[in-house]
PDB file of C-alpha atoms in Angstrom:
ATOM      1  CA  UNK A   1      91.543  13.873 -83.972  1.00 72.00           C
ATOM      2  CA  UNK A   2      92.889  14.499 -80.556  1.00 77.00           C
ATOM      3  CA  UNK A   3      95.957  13.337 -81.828  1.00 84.00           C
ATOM      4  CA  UNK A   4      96.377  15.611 -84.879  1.00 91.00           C
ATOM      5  CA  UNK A   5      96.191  18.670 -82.327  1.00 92.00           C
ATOM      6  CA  UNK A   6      99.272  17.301 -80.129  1.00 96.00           C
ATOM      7  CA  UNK A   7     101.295  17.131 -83.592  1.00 97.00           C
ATOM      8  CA  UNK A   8     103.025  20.873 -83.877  1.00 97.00           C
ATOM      9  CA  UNK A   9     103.480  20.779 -79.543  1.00 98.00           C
ATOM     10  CA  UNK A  10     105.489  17.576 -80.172  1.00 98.00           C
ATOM     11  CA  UNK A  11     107.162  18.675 -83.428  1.00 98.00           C
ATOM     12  CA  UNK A  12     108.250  21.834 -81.422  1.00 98.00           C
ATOM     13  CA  UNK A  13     109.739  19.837 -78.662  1.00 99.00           C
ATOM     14  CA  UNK A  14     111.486  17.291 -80.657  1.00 99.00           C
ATOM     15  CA  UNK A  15     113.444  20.108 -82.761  1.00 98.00           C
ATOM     16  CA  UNK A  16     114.258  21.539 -79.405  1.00 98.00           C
ATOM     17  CA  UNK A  17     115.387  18.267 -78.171  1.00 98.00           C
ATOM     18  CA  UNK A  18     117.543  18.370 -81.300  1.00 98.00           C
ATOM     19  CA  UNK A  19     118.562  22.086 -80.756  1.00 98.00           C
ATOM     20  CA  UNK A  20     119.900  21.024 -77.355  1.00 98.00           C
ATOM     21  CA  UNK A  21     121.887  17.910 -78.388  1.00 98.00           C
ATOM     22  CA  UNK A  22     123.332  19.914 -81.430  1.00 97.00           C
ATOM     23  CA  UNK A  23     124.381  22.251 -78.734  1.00 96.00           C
ATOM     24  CA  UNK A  24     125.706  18.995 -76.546  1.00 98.00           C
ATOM     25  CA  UNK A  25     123.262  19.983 -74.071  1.00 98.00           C
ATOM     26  CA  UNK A  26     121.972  16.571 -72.822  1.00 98.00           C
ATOM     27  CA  UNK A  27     120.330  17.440 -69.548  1.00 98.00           C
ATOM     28  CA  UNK A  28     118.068  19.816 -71.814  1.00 98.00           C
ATOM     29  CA  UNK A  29     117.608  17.413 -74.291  1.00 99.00           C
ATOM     30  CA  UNK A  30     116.114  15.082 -71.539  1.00 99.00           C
ATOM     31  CA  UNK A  31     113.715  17.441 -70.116  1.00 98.00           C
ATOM     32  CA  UNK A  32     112.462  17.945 -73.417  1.00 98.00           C
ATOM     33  CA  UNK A  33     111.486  14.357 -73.637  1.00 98.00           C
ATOM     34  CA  UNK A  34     110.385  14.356 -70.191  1.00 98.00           C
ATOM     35  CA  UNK A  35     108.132  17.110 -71.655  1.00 98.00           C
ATOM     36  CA  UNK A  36     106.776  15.372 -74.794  1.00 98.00           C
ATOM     37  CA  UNK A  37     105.739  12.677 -72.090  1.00 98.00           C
ATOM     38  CA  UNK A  38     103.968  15.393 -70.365  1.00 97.00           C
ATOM     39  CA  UNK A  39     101.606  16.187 -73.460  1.00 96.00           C
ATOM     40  CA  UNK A  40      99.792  12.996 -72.734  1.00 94.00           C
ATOM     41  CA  UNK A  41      99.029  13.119 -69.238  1.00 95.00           C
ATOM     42  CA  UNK A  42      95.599  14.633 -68.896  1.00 94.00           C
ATOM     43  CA  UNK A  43      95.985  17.300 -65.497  1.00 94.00           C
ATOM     44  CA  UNK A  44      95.464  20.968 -66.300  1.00 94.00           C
ATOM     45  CA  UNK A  45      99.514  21.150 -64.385  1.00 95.00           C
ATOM     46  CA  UNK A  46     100.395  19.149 -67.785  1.00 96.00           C
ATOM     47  CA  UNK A  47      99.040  21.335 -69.770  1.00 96.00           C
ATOM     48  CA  UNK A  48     100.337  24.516 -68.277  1.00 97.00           C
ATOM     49  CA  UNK A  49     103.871  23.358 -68.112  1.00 98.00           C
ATOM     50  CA  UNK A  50     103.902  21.924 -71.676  1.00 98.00           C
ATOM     51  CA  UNK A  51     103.049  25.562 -72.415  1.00 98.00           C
ATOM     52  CA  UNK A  52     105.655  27.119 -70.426  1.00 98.00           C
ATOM     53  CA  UNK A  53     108.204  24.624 -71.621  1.00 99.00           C
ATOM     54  CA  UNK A  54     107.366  25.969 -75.382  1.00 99.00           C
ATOM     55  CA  UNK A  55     107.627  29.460 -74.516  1.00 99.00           C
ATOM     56  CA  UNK A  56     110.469  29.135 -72.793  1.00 99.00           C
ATOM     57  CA  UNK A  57     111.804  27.114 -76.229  1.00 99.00           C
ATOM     58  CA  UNK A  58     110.778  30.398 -78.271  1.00 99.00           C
ATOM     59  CA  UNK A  59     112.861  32.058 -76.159  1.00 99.00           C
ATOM     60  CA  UNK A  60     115.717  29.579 -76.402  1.00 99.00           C
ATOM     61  CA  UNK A  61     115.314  30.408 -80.315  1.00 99.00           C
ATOM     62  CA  UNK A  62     115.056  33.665 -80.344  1.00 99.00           C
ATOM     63  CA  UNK A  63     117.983  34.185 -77.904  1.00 98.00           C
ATOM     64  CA  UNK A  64     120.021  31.524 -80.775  1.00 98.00           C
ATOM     65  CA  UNK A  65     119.068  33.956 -83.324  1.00 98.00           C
ATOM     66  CA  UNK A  66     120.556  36.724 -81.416  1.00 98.00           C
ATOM     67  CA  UNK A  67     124.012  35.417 -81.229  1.00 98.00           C
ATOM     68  CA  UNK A  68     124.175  33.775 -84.132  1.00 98.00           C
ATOM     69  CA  UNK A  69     123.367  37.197 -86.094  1.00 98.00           C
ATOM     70  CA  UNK A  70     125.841  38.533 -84.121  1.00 98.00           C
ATOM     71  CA  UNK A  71     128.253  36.008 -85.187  1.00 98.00           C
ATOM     72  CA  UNK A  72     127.533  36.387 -88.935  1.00 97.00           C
ATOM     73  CA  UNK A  73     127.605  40.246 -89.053  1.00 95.00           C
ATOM     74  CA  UNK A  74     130.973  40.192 -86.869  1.00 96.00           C
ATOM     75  CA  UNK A  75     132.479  37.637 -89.989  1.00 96.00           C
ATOM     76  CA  UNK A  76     130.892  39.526 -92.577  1.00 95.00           C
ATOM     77  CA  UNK A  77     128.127  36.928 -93.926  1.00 97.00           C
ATOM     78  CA  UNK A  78     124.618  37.319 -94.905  1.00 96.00           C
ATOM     79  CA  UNK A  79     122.070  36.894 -91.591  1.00 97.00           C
ATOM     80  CA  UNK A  80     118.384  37.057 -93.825  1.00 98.00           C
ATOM     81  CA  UNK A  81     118.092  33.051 -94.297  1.00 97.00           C
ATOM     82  CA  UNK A  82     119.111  32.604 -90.647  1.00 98.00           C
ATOM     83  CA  UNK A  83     116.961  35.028 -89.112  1.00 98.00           C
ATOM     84  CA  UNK A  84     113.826  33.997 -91.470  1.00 98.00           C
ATOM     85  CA  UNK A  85     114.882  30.181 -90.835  1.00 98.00           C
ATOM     86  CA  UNK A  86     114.879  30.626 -86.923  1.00 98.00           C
ATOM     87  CA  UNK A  87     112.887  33.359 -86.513  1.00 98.00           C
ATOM     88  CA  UNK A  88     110.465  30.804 -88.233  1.00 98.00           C
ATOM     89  CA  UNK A  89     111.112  28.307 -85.891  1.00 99.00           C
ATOM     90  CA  UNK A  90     110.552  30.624 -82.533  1.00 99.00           C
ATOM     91  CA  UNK A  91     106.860  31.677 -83.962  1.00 99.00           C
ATOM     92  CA  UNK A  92     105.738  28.114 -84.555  1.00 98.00           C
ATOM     93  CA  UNK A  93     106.731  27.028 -81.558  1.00 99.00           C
ATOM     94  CA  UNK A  94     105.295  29.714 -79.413  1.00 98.00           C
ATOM     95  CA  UNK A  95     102.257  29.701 -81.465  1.00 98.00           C
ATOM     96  CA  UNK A  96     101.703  26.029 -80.667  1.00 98.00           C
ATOM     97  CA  UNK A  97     100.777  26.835 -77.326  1.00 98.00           C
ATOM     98  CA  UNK A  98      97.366  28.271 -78.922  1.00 97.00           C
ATOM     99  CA  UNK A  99      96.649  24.290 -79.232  1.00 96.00           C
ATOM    100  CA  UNK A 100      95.788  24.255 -75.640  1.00 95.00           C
ATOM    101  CA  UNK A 101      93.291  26.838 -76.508  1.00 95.00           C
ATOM    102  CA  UNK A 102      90.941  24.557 -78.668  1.00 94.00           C
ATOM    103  CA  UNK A 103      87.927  22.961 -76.878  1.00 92.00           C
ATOM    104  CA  UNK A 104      88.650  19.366 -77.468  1.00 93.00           C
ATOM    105  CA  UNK A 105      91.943  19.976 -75.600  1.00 92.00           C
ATOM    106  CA  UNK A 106      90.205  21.927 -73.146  1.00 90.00           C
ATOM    107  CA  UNK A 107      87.483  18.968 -72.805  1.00 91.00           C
ATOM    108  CA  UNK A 108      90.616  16.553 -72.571  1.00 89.00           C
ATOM    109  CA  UNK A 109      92.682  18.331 -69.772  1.00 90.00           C
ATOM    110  CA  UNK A 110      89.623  19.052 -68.002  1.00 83.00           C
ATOM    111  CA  UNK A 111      88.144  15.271 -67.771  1.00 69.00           C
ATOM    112  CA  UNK A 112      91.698  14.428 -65.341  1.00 56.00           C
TER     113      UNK A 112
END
């Protein structure tokens, strides 16, 4: 069950990853896997840094959305899929820090 609760925290990072090498990025896309490794070590430093690594990814997002809205209303095309699409995208992945919130996550960051 455990398991099931790392599943939108790794999702998140994994379209990241892919967000980065889209973007050619590959240094990024590395620390993102470093991160996903992170999720299974069990010390509360994990744990916080998996969480700052998926805010920081909402921000990463959100700043995308920003310039490519920008983009689209500069050449005249419609920005409402793009900005639900990614705005979509941002909120899941800074609402899947709320995972670390749960007690059996608690229980398994705490027993480290």
């Amino acid at each position: 069950m455990t398991g099931l609760l790392f599943l939108p925290v790794v999702l998140s990072l994994i379209v990241l990853g892919a967000h980065f090498l889209r973007e050619g990025n590959l240094i990024m896309v590395a620390v993102a896997l470093v991160i996903i490794g992170l999720v299974f070590v069990r010390r509360r430093w994990a744990a916080y840094t998996v969480q700052t690594a998926l805010l920081l990814g909402a921000a990463e997002w959100v700043r995308t959305l920003v310039e490519r809205v920008a983009a689209r209303f500069e050449a005249g095309q419609p920005v409402l899929r793009l900005v639900l699409i990614l705005g979509g995208v941002a909120l899941v992945t800074a609402l899947s820090t709320l995972v670390f919130r749960t007690a059996r996550l608690k229980r398994w960051y705490e027993h480290s």
